[in-house]
């Protein structure tokens, strides 16, 4: 099993693959004398990230917060409460394989 390969059939890449790619990216950037610290400390980059984060929070606050909160509270949480509080608790003993003689 290759933990670094992109598995197209399952639709993803493993965590170890992502770590490997991140380390490889840092090595390549270091080879070309690119300093990540200079990028992070760059005031223009910080301003750009601040601008993008402001846009994300604006979209969340004005468009997404209410529908996502409704789905979370009225569909997901209410569904979980109905499963666990109405006597229909999950019984994993019937699902788990049994060892003979125990």
PDB file of C-alpha atoms in Angstrom:
ATOM      1  CA  UNK A   1       0.000   0.000   0.000  1.00  0.00           C
ATOM      2  CA  UNK A   2       1.447   3.336  -1.051  1.00  0.00           C
ATOM      3  CA  UNK A   3       0.532   5.967   1.553  1.00  0.00           C
ATOM      4  CA  UNK A   4       1.891   8.808  -0.591  1.00  0.00           C
ATOM      5  CA  UNK A   5      -0.101   8.086  -3.738  1.00  0.00           C
ATOM      6  CA  UNK A   6      -3.254   9.903  -4.750  1.00  0.00           C
ATOM      7  CA  UNK A   7      -6.020   7.330  -4.706  1.00  0.00           C
ATOM      8  CA  UNK A   8      -8.383   8.354  -7.481  1.00  0.00           C
ATOM      9  CA  UNK A   9     -10.812   5.493  -6.890  1.00  0.00           C
ATOM     10  CA  UNK A  10     -11.456   6.545  -3.290  1.00  0.00           C
ATOM     11  CA  UNK A  11     -11.330  10.241  -4.136  1.00  0.00           C
ATOM     12  CA  UNK A  12      -8.604  11.589  -1.882  1.00  0.00           C
ATOM     13  CA  UNK A  13      -5.102  11.697  -0.550  1.00  0.00           C
ATOM     14  CA  UNK A  14      -3.951  10.423   2.824  1.00  0.00           C
ATOM     15  CA  UNK A  15      -2.890  12.635   5.723  1.00  0.00           C
ATOM     16  CA  UNK A  16       0.638  11.292   5.403  1.00  0.00           C
ATOM     17  CA  UNK A  17       0.546  12.208   1.722  1.00  0.00           C
ATOM     18  CA  UNK A  18      -0.386  15.791   2.603  1.00  0.00           C
ATOM     19  CA  UNK A  19       2.425  15.974   5.169  1.00  0.00           C
ATOM     20  CA  UNK A  20       4.847  14.610   2.590  1.00  0.00           C
ATOM     21  CA  UNK A  21       3.701  17.188   0.009  1.00  0.00           C
ATOM     22  CA  UNK A  22       4.046  20.026   2.544  1.00  0.00           C
ATOM     23  CA  UNK A  23       7.591  18.948   3.427  1.00  0.00           C
ATOM     24  CA  UNK A  24       8.449  18.608  -0.258  1.00  0.00           C
ATOM     25  CA  UNK A  25       7.063  22.086  -0.960  1.00  0.00           C
ATOM     26  CA  UNK A  26       9.162  23.587   1.859  1.00  0.00           C
ATOM     27  CA  UNK A  27      12.273  21.831   0.515  1.00  0.00           C
ATOM     28  CA  UNK A  28      11.649  23.122  -3.022  1.00  0.00           C
ATOM     29  CA  UNK A  29      11.006  26.683  -1.800  1.00  0.00           C
ATOM     30  CA  UNK A  30      14.168  26.535   0.317  1.00  0.00           C
ATOM     31  CA  UNK A  31      16.161  25.355  -2.691  1.00  0.00           C
ATOM     32  CA  UNK A  32      15.100  28.493  -4.570  1.00  0.00           C
ATOM     33  CA  UNK A  33      15.949  30.660  -1.511  1.00  0.00           C
ATOM     34  CA  UNK A  34      12.337  31.571  -0.769  1.00  0.00           C
ATOM     35  CA  UNK A  35      11.789  32.512   2.864  1.00  0.00           C
ATOM     36  CA  UNK A  36       8.393  31.616   4.288  1.00  0.00           C
ATOM     37  CA  UNK A  37       9.052  33.928   7.232  1.00  0.00           C
ATOM     38  CA  UNK A  38       9.502  36.902   4.899  1.00  0.00           C
ATOM     39  CA  UNK A  39       6.156  36.040   3.295  1.00  0.00           C
ATOM     40  CA  UNK A  40       4.389  35.826   6.650  1.00  0.00           C
ATOM     41  CA  UNK A  41       5.986  39.035   7.900  1.00  0.00           C
ATOM     42  CA  UNK A  42       5.175  40.910   4.669  1.00  0.00           C
ATOM     43  CA  UNK A  43       2.724  43.739   5.496  1.00  0.00           C
ATOM     44  CA  UNK A  44       1.141  43.600   2.029  1.00  0.00           C
ATOM     45  CA  UNK A  45       0.427  39.888   2.401  1.00  0.00           C
ATOM     46  CA  UNK A  46      -1.042  40.460   5.865  1.00  0.00           C
ATOM     47  CA  UNK A  47      -3.250  43.217   4.446  1.00  0.00           C
ATOM     48  CA  UNK A  48      -4.444  40.895   1.681  1.00  0.00           C
ATOM     49  CA  UNK A  49      -5.249  38.111   4.136  1.00  0.00           C
ATOM     50  CA  UNK A  50      -7.064  40.596   6.362  1.00  0.00           C
ATOM     51  CA  UNK A  51      -9.105  41.783   3.365  1.00  0.00           C
ATOM     52  CA  UNK A  52     -10.015  38.230   2.312  1.00  0.00           C
ATOM     53  CA  UNK A  53     -10.899  37.257   5.906  1.00  0.00           C
ATOM     54  CA  UNK A  54     -13.129  40.337   6.132  1.00  0.00           C
ATOM     55  CA  UNK A  55     -14.940  39.173   2.990  1.00  0.00           C
ATOM     56  CA  UNK A  56     -15.367  35.677   4.378  1.00  0.00           C
ATOM     57  CA  UNK A  57     -16.794  36.957   7.662  1.00  0.00           C
ATOM     58  CA  UNK A  58     -19.110  39.345   5.772  1.00  0.00           C
ATOM     59  CA  UNK A  59     -20.500  36.507   3.650  1.00  0.00           C
ATOM     60  CA  UNK A  60     -20.884  34.287   6.730  1.00  0.00           C
ATOM     61  CA  UNK A  61     -22.619  36.971   8.805  1.00  0.00           C
ATOM     62  CA  UNK A  62     -24.951  38.268   6.087  1.00  0.00           C
ATOM     63  CA  UNK A  63     -25.749  35.196   4.011  1.00  0.00           C
ATOM     64  CA  UNK A  64     -24.731  31.869   5.558  1.00  0.00           C
ATOM     65  CA  UNK A  65     -25.047  32.111   9.341  1.00  0.00           C
ATOM     66  CA  UNK A  66     -28.857  31.937   9.551  1.00  0.00           C
ATOM     67  CA  UNK A  67     -29.430  29.041   7.110  1.00  0.00           C
ATOM     68  CA  UNK A  68     -26.524  27.012   8.494  1.00  0.00           C
ATOM     69  CA  UNK A  69     -27.694  27.636  12.072  1.00  0.00           C
ATOM     70  CA  UNK A  70     -31.231  26.594  11.135  1.00  0.00           C
ATOM     71  CA  UNK A  71     -30.027  23.349   9.565  1.00  0.00           C
ATOM     72  CA  UNK A  72     -27.722  22.644  12.510  1.00  0.00           C
ATOM     73  CA  UNK A  73     -30.274  23.330  15.258  1.00  0.00           C
ATOM     74  CA  UNK A  74     -33.544  22.187  13.664  1.00  0.00           C
ATOM     75  CA  UNK A  75     -32.462  19.283  11.504  1.00  0.00           C
ATOM     76  CA  UNK A  76     -29.199  17.821  12.781  1.00  0.00           C
ATOM     77  CA  UNK A  77     -29.500  18.414  16.545  1.00  0.00           C
ATOM     78  CA  UNK A  78     -33.233  17.698  16.651  1.00  0.00           C
ATOM     79  CA  UNK A  79     -32.638  14.481  14.718  1.00  0.00           C
ATOM     80  CA  UNK A  80     -29.941  13.398  17.146  1.00  0.00           C
ATOM     81  CA  UNK A  81     -32.168  14.252  20.116  1.00  0.00           C
ATOM     82  CA  UNK A  82     -34.977  12.189  18.608  1.00  0.00           C
ATOM     83  CA  UNK A  83     -32.678   9.216  18.186  1.00  0.00           C
ATOM     84  CA  UNK A  84     -31.184   9.287  21.670  1.00  0.00           C
ATOM     85  CA  UNK A  85     -34.039  10.639  23.816  1.00  0.00           C
ATOM     86  CA  UNK A  86     -37.100   8.847  22.470  1.00  0.00           C
ATOM     87  CA  UNK A  87     -36.123   5.382  23.571  1.00  0.00           C
ATOM     88  CA  UNK A  88     -34.591   4.530  20.235  1.00  0.00           C
ATOM     89  CA  UNK A  89     -31.018   4.440  21.450  1.00  0.00           C
ATOM     90  CA  UNK A  90     -28.475   2.742  19.279  1.00  0.00           C
ATOM     91  CA  UNK A  91     -27.645  -0.796  20.339  1.00  0.00           C
ATOM     92  CA  UNK A  92     -24.226  -1.723  19.021  1.00  0.00           C
ATOM     93  CA  UNK A  93     -24.310  -5.160  20.657  1.00  0.00           C
ATOM     94  CA  UNK A  94     -26.486  -6.496  17.848  1.00  0.00           C
ATOM     95  CA  UNK A  95     -24.186  -5.084  15.177  1.00  0.00           C
ATOM     96  CA  UNK A  96     -20.769  -6.074  16.505  1.00  0.00           C
ATOM     97  CA  UNK A  97     -19.474  -9.531  15.600  1.00  0.00           C
ATOM     98  CA  UNK A  98     -19.639 -12.024  18.451  1.00  0.00           C
ATOM     99  CA  UNK A  99     -16.793 -14.280  19.542  1.00  0.00           C
ATOM    100  CA  UNK A 100     -18.061 -17.867  20.013  1.00  0.00           C
ATOM    101  CA  UNK A 101     -17.941 -19.073  23.614  1.00  0.00           C
ATOM    102  CA  UNK A 102     -17.779 -15.627  25.262  1.00  0.00           C
TER     103      UNK A 102
END
